[in-house]
Short mmCIF file of C-alpha atoms in Angstrom, two decimals:
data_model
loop_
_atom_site.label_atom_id
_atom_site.label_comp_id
_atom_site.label_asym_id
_atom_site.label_seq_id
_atom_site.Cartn_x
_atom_site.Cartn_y
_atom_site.Cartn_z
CA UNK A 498 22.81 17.39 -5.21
CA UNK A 499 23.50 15.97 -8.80
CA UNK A 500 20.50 13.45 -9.68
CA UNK A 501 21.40 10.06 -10.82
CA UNK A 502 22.36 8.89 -14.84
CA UNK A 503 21.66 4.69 -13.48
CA UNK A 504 20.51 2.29 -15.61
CA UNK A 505 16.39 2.48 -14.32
CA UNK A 506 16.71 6.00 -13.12
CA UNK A 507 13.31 7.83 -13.24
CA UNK A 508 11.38 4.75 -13.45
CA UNK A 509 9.94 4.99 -9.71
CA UNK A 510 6.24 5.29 -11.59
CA UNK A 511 6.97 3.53 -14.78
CA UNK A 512 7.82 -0.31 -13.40
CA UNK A 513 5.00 -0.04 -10.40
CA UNK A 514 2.84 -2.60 -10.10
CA UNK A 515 -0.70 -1.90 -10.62
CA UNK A 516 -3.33 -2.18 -8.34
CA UNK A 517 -4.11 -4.71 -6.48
CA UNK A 518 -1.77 -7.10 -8.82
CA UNK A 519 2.11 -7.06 -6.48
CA UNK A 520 3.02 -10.39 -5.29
CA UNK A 521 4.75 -13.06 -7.57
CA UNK A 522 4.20 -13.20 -11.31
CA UNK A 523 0.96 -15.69 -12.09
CA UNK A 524 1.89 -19.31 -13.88
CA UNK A 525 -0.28 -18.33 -16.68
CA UNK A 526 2.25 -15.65 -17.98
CA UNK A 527 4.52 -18.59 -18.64
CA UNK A 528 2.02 -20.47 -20.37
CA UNK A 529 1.55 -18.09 -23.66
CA UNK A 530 2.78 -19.42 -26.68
CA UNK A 531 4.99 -17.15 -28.90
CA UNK A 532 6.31 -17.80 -32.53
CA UNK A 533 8.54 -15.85 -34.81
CA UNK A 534 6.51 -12.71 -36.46
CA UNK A 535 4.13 -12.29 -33.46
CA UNK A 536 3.60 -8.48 -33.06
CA UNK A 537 4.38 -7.92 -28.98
CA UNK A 538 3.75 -5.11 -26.65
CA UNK A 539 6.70 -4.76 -24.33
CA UNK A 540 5.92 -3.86 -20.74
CA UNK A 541 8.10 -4.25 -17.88
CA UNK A 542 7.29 -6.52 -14.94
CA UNK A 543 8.89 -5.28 -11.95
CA UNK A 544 8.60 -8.55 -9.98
CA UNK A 545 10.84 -10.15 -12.11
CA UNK A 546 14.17 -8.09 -12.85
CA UNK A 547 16.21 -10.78 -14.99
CA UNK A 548 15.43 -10.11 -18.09
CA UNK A 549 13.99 -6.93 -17.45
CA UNK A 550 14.11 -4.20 -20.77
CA UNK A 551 15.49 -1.01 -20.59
CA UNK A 552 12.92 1.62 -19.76
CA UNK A 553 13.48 3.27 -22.95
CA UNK A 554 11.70 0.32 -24.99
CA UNK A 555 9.00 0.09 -21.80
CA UNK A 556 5.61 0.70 -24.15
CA UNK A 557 6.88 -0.28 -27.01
CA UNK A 558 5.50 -2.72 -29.58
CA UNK A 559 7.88 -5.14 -31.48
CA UNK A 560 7.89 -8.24 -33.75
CA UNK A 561 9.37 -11.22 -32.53
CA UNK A 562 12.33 -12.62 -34.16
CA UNK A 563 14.00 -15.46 -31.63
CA UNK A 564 12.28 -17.49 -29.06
CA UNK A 565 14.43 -19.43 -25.88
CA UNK A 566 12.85 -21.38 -23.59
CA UNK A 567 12.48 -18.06 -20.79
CA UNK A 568 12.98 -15.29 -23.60
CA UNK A 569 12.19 -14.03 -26.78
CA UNK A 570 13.93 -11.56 -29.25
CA UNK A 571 12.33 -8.71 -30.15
CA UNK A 572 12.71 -6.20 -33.08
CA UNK A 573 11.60 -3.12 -31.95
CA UNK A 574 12.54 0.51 -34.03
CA UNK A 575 14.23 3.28 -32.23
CA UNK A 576 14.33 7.43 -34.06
CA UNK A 577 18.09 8.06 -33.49
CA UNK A 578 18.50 11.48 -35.43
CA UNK A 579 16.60 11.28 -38.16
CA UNK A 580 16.73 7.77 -38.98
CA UNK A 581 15.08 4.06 -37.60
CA UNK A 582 17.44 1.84 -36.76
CA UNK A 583 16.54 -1.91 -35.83
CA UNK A 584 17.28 -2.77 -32.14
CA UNK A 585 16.96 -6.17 -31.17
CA UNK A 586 16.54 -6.99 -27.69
CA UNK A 587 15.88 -9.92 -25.52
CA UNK A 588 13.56 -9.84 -23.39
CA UNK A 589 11.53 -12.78 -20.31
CA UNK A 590 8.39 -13.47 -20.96
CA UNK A 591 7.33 -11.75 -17.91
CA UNK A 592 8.19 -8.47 -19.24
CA UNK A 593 5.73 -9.01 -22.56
CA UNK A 594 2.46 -9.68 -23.98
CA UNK A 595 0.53 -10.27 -27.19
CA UNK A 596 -0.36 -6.81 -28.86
CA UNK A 597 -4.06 -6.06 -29.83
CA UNK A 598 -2.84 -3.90 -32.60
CA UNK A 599 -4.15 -6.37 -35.51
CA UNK A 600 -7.30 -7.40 -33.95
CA UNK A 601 -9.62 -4.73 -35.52
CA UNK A 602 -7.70 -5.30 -38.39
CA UNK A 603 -8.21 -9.12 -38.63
CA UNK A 604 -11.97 -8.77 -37.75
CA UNK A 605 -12.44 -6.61 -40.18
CA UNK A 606 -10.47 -9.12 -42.69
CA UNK A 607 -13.27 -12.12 -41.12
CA UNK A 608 -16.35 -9.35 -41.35
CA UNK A 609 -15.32 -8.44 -44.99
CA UNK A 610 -14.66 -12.33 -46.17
CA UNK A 611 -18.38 -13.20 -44.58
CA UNK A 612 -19.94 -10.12 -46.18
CA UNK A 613 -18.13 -10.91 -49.66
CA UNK A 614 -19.40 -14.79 -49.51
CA UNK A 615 -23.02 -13.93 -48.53
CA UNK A 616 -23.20 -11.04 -51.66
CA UNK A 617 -21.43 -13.62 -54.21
CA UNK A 618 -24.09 -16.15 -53.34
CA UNK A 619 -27.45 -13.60 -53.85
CA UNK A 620 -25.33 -12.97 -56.92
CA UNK A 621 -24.86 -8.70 -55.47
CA UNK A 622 -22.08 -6.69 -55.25
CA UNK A 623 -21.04 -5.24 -51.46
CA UNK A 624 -18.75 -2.30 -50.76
CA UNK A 625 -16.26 -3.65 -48.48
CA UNK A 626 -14.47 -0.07 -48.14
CA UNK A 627 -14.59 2.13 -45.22
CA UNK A 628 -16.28 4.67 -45.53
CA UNK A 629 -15.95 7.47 -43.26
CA UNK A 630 -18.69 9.58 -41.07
CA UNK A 631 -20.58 12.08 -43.58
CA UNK A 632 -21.08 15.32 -41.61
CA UNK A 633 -24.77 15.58 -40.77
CA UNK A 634 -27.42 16.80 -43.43
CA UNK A 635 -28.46 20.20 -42.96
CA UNK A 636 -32.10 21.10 -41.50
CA UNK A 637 -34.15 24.18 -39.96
CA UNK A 638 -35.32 24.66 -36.64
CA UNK A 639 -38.91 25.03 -36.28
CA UNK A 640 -40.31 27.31 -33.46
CA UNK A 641 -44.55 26.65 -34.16
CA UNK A 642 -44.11 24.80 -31.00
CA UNK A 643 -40.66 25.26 -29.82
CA UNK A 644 -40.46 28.66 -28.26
CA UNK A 645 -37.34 30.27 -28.07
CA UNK A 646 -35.76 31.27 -24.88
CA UNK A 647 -33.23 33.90 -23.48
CA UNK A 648 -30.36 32.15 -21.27
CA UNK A 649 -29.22 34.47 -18.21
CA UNK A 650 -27.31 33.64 -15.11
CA UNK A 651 -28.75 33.09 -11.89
CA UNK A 652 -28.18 36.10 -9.62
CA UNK A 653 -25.94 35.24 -7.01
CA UNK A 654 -27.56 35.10 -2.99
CA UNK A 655 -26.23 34.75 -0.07
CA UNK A 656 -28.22 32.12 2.44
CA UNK A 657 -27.36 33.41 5.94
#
């Protein structure tokens, strides 16, 4: 028997509701503000199917370039070949949510501006770089009072 080419075909685990969270979608969805250039994470909400993305962009993140009263454009880039090309799609508001992509980014941007105005008041300069994980410094194993021992496996026995 041929399987099916529809429109959300082998989405049976990809739109399921989490756990403990079916029933109606909560008033507080409706509630978040969006504005042009917000970076979005799209992910579909099966109790609502107006509006619903296709399950291709389900996961994906976007920047939003329209906002409607129950919608919002998104920009989201899809590999066709060997090329991007710019899809815009619109999408309810039940189906998205802010991304957390930027937030270590903009913390970062808060830690480094605090660090920068502390240092330029004591009149010192502060690396603001990352600076990645050294590998660990090199050292010898003493055995004065660490004596060594010989690993072996337990011989199997039956208990009968």
């Amino acid at each position: 028997m041929p399987h099916s080419f529809g429109y959300r075909a082998r989405t049976r685990h990809m739109f399921k509701r989490g756990f403990k969270e079916h029933g109606p979608v909560k008033i507080s969805t409706f509630l978040i503000p969006y504005r042009i250039g917000d970076i979005v994470d799209i992910k579909a909400n099966a109790a609502q199917q107006k509006g619903m993305p296709h399950k291709f962009y389900h996961g994906r993140t976007g920047i939003v370039y329209n906002v409607t009263p129950h919608a919002v454009g998104v920009i989201v880039n899809k590999i066709v070949g060997n090329r991007y090309i710019e899809k815009r799609v619109n999408i309810r508001m039940e189906h998205i949510r802010h991304s957390k992509c930027r937030q270590e980014f903009l913390d970062r941007v808060k830690r480094n501006h605090d660090a920068y105005a502390e240092a330029k008041a004591k009149g010192v300069r502060v690396n603001l770089k990352r600076v990645p994980v050294l590998p660990r410094g090199a050292h010898t194993v003493s055995i004065a009072d660490n004596t060594p021992q010989t690993i072996v496996p337990v011989p199997y026995e039956t208990t009968i």
